[in-house]
Coordinates of C-alpha atoms and ligand atoms in Angstrom, one line a residue:
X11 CA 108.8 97.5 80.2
X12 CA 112.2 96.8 80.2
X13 CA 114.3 97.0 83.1
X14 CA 118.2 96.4 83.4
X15 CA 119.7 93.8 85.3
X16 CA 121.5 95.1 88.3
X17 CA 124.7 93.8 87.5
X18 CA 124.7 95.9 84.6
X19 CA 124.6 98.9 86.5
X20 CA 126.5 98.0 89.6
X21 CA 130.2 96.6 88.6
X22 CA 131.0 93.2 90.6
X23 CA 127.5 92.7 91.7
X24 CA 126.3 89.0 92.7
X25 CA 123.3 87.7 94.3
X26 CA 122.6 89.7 96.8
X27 CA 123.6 92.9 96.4
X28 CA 124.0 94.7 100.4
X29 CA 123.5 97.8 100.8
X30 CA 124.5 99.2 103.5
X31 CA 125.2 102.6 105.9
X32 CA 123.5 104.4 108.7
X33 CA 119.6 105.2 108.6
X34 CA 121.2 109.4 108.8
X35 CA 124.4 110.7 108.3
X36 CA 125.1 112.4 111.8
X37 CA 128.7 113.3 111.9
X38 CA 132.0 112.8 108.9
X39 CA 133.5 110.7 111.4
X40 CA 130.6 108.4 111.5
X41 CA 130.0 108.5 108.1
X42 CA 133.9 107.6 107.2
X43 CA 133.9 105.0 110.0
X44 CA 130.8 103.0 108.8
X45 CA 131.9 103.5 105.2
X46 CA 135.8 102.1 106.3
X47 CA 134.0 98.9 108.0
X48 CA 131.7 97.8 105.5
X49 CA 134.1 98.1 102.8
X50 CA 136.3 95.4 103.8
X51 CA 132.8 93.1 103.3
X52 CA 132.8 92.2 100.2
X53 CA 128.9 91.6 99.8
X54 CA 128.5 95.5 100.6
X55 CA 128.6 97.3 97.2
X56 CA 127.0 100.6 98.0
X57 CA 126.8 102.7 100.9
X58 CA 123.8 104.5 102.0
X59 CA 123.0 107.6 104.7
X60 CA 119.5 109.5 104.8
X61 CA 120.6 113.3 104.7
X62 CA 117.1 114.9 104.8
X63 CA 115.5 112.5 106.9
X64 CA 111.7 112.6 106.5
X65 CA 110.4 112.8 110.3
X66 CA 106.7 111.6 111.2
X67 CA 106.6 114.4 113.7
X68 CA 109.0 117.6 113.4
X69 CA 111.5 118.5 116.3
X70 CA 113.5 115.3 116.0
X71 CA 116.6 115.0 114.4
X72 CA 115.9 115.8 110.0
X73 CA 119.2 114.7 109.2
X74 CA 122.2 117.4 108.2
X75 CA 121.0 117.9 105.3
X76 CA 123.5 119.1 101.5
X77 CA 126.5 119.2 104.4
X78 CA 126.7 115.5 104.7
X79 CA 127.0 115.4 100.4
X80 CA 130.7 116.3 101.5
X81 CA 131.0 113.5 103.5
X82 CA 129.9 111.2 101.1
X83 CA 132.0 112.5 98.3
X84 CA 134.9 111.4 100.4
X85 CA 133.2 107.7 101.0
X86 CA 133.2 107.6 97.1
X87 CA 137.0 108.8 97.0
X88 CA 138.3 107.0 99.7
X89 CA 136.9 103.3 99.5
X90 CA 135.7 101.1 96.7
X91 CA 131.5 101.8 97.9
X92 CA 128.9 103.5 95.5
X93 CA 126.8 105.7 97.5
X94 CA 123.3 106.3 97.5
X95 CA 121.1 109.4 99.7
X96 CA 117.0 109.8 99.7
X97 CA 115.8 112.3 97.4
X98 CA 112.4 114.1 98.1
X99 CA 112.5 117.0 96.3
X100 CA 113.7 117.9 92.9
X101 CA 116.4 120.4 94.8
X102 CA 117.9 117.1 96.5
X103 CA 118.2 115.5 93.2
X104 CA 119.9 118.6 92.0
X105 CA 122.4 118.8 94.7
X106 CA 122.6 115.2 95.0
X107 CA 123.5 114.4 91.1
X108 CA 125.9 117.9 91.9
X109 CA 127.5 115.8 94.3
X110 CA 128.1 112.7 91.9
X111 CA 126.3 110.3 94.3
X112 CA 125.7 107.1 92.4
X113 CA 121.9 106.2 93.2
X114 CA 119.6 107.9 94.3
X115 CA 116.8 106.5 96.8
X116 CA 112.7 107.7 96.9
X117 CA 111.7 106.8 100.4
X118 CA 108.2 105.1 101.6
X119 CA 106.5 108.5 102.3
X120 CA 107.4 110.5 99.4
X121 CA 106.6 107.2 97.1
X122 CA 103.1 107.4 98.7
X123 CA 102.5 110.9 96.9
X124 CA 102.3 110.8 92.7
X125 CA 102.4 114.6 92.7
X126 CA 106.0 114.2 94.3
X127 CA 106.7 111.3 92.2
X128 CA 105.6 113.4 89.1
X129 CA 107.7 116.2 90.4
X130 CA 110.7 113.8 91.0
X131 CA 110.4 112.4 87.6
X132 CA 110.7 115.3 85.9
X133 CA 113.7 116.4 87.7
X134 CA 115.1 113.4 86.9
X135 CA 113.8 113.5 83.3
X136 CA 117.0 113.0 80.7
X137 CA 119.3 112.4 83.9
X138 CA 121.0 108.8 83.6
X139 CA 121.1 108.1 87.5
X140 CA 119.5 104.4 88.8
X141 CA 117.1 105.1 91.2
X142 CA 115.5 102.4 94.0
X143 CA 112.2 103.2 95.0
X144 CA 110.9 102.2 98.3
X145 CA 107.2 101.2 98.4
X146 CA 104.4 103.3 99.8
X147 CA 104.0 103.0 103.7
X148 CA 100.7 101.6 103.0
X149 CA 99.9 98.1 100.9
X150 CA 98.9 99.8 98.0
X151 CA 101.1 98.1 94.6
X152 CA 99.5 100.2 92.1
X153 CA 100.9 103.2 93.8
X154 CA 104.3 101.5 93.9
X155 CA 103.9 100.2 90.1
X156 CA 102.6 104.0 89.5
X157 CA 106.2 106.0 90.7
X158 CA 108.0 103.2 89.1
X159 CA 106.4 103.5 85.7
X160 CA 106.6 108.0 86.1
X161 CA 110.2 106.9 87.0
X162 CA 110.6 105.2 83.3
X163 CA 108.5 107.1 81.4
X164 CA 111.2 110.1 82.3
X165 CA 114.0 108.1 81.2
X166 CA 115.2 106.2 84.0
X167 CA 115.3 102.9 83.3
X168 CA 118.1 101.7 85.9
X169 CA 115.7 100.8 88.4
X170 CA 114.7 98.8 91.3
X171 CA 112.1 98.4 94.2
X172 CA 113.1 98.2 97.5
X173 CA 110.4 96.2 99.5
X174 CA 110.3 98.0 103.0
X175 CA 107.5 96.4 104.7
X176 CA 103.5 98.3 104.8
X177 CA 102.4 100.1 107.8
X178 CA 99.4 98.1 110.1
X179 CA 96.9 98.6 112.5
X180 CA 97.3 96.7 115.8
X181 CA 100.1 94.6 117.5
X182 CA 103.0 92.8 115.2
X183 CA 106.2 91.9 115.9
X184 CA 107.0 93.8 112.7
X185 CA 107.5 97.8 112.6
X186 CA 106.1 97.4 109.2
X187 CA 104.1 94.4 108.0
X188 CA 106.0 92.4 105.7
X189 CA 103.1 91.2 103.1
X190 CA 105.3 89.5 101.1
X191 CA 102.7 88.7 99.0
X192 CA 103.0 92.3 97.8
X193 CA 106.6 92.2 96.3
X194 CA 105.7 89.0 94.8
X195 CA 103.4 90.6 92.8
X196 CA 104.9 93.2 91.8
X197 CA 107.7 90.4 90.5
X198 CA 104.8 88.9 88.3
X199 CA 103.8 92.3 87.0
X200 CA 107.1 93.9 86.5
X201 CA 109.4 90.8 85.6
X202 CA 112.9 92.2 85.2
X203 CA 112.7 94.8 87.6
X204 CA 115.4 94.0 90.4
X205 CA 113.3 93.9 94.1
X206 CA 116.1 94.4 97.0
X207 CA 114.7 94.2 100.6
X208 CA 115.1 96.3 103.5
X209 CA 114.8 94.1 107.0
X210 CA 115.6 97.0 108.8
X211 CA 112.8 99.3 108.5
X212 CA 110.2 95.6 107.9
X213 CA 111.7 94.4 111.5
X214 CA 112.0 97.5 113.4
X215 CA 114.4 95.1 115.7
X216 CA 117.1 94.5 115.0
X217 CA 117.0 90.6 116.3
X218 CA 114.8 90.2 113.0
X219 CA 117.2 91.1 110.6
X220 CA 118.1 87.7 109.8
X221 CA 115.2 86.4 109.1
X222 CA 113.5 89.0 107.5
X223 CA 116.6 88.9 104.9
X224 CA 116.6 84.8 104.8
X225 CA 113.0 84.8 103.9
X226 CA 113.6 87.3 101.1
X227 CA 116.6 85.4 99.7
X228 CA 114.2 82.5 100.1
X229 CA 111.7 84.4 97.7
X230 CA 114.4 84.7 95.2
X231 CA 114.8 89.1 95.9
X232 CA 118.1 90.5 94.7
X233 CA 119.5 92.2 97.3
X234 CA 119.2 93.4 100.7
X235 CA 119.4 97.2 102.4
X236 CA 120.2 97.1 106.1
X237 CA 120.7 100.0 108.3
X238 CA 124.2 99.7 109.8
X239 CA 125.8 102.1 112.6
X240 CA 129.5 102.4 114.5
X241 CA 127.2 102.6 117.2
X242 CA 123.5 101.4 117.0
X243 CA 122.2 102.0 120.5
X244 CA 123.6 106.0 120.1
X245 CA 122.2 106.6 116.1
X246 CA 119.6 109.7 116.2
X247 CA 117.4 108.0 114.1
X248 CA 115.9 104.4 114.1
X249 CA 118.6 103.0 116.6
X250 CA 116.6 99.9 117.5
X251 CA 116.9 98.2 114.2
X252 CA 120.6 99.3 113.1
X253 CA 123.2 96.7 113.9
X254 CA 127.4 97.6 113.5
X255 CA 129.5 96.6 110.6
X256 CA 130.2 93.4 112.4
X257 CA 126.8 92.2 113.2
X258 CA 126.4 92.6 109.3
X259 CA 129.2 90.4 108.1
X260 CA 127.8 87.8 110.7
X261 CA 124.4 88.5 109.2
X262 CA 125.8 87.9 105.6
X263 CA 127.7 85.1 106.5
X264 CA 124.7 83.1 108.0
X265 CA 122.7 83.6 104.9
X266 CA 121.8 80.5 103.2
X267 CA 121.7 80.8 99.3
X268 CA 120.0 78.2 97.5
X269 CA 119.8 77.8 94.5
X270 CA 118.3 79.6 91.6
X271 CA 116.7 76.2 90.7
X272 CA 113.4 77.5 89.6
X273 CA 112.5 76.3 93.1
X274 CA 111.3 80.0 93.6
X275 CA 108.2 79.8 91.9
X276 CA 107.2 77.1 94.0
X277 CA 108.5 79.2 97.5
X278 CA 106.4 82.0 96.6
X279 CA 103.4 79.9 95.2
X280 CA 103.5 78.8 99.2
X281 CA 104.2 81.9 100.4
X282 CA 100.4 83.3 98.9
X283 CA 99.0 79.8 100.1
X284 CA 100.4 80.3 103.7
X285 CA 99.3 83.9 103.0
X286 CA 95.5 82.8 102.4
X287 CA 95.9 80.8 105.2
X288 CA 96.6 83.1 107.5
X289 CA 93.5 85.3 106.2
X290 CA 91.1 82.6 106.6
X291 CA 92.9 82.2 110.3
X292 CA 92.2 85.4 111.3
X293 CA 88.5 85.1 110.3
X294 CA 87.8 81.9 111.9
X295 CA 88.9 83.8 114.9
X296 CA 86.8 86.5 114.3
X297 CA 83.9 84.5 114.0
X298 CA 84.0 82.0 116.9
X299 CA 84.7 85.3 119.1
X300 CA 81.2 86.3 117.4
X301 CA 79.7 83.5 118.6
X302 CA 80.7 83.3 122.0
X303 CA 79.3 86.8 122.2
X304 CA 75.9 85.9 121.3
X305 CA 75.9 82.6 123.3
X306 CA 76.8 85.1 126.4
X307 CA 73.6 87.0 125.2
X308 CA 71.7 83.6 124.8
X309 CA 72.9 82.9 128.5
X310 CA 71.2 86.5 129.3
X311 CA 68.1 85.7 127.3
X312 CA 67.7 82.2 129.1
X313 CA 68.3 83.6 132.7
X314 CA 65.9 86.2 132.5
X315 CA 63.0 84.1 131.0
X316 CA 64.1 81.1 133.2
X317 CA 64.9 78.5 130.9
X318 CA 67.8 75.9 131.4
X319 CA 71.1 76.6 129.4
X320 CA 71.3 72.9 127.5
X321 CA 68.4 71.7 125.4
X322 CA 69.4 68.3 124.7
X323 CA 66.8 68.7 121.8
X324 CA 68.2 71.5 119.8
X325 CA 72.1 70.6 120.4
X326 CA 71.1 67.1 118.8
X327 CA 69.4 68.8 115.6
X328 CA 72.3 71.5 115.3
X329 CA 75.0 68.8 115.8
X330 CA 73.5 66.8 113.2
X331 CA 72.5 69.2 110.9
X332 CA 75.9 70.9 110.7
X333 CA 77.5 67.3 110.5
X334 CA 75.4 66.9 107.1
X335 CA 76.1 69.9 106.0
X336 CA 79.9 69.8 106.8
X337 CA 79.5 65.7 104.7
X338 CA 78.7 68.0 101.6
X339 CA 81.5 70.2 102.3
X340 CA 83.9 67.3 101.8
X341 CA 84.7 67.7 105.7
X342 CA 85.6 64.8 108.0
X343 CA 82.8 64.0 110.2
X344 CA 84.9 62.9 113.0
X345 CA 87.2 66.0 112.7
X346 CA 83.5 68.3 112.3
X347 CA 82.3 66.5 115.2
X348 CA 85.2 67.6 117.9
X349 CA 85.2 70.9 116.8
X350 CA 81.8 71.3 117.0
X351 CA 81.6 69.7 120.7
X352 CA 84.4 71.8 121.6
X353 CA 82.8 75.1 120.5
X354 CA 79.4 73.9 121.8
X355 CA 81.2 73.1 125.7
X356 CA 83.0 76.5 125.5
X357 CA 79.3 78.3 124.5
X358 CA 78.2 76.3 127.6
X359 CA 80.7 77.2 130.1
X360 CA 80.4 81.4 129.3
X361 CA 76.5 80.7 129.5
X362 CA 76.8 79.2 132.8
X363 CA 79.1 81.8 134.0
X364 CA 76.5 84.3 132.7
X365 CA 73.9 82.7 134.6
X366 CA 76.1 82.4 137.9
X367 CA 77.1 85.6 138.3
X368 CA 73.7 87.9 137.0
Ligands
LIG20 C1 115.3 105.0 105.5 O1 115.7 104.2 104.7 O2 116.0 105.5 106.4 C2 113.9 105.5 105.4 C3 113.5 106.6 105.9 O3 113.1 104.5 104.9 P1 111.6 104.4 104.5 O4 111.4 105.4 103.4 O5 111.5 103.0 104.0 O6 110.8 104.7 105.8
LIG21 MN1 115.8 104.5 108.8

């Protein structure tokens, strides 16, 4: 598939190109505010506002809609930015294109959906517009490869993925799991294709911005989209993670660029390693809690037929059967040996407690 490079669709662009602007356009005077600020950094190329914001649940704040097209009409007179708005529905793209925005954006939820992405595609079908899509809330890359390939087989071929972070179960520091391991592959699979990164909706915080956008210049990504507000703490959507046209610059500036040495390979060959690690972490974890559960059944078991918690006998045989069997693994006996004694004292101690307290 062939994909164009973004600095041939985006005059002056270098490595990274910033996107930047408020999750929603709320008022003009916001709108021309942000836009006036983040035009004197010279990074920033394009300027983005949600207008038809797609809530999770409905009563809050869904943006103000075809008015704000006005506003960012003017951004596009006034100062040197592209602009760029979220299209769900083939009537935004009409009004959108109407408008003469620039780019147009397919958001997480909508990219989730190939019935909208058909839709989208064929509203776009014959249109020469670049569109970034964001990738499906969930960690699914076929469905992010999917709307990009209905995005080219309509003709647009002025493309590029916007890595947003996937949606988890459970406690992170993330809002939305970065996976990196994701984009990455989508890299391998669609080489070409430009892959910008969006720390704001991956973080959910804005205190993670700068990592979150290190780590993805690290990994050799092309550009960056970060949420940016007059007034963070007061936007009516995603306030948290925006941070004011100043914050940016600093953000920017601390960005360390290293060089396109072909080192990249190598960061994102760790990056899966440390990725694989992390896997196997999480199910060492889940096994030793395993077993502590069944030594606190053993404890049961032995309390209620009266048997002592340690049998010198069978620790012996386990200890150095596992030993052996650890020998063929290629594992260090020594390093084997403290682990196992370790695991074996902690089985002891919640037997013993078991015992004490029934
Ligand atoms: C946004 O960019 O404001 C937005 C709604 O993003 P996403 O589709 O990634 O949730
Ligand atoms: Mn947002």
């Amino acid at each position: 598939m062939d994909f164009f490079p973004l600095s041939g669709w985006i005059p002056g662009c270098t490595r990274p190109l910033v996107i930047a602007g408020p999750c929603s356009a709320e008022t003009e005077e916001q709108v021309m505010t942000t836009a006036s600020a983040l035009s004197a950094i010279p990074e920033v190329k394009v300027f983005r506002a949600g207008l038809w914001k797609p809530r999770t649940r409905p009563g809050s704040f869904e943006g103000v809609g075809a008015d704000g097209l006005r506003w960012m009409k003017r951004v596009k007179e006034e100062t040197r930015l592209l602009t760029t708005v979220e299209v769900a529905r083939p009537h935004h793209v009409d009004e959108a294109l109407k408008s003469g925005i620039d780019i147009l954006w397919i958001g997480a939820r909508t990219v989730v959906n190939p019935f909208s992405m058909q839709e989208l595609s064929e509203a776009l079908s014959g249109v020469d517009v670049p569109v970034l899509v964001k990738n499906p809330v969930h960690a699914d890359l076929k469905l992010w490869i999917g709307a990009i390939e209905r995005l080219h087989k309509n003709g647009i071929h002025r493309l590029a993925a916007v890595h947003r972070g996937f949606h988890q179960f459970g406690k992170s520091i993330y809002r939305n799991a970065p996976q990196w391991e994701i984009p990455i592959d989508l890299m391998r699979q669609m080489p070409g294709l430009p892959v910008l990164c969006d720390p704001s909706h991956i973080g959910g915080d804005r205190s993670l911005i700068q990592q979150i956008a290190q780590q993805a210049m690290d990994l050799e990504m092309d550009g960056l989209m970060i949420e940016t507000h007059p007034d963070p703490d007061k936007a009516l959507t995603d306030s948290a993670q925006q941070v004011s046209p100043e914050t940016l610059a600093a953000i920017l500036t601390k960005l360390i660029l290293r060089g396109q040495t072909g080192n990249h390979e190598f960061e994102r060959t760790l990056e899966e390693l440390r990725h694989e690690v992390d896997l196997i972490d999480d199910e060492l974890i889940r096994l030793l809690a395993r077993r502590m559960l069944i030594a606190e059944e053993m404890g049961r078991y032995k309390y209620a037929h009266n048997i002592t918690i340690l049998q010198l006998q069978r620790w012996k045989e386990l200890f150095a059967d596992r030993i052996h069997k650890g020998g063929n693994a290629g594992l260090d006996a020594r390093f084997l040996g403290e682990l196992l004694r370790l695991v074996h004292e902690q089985s002891i101690e919640i037997q013993t407690n078991v015992m004490n307290n029934s």
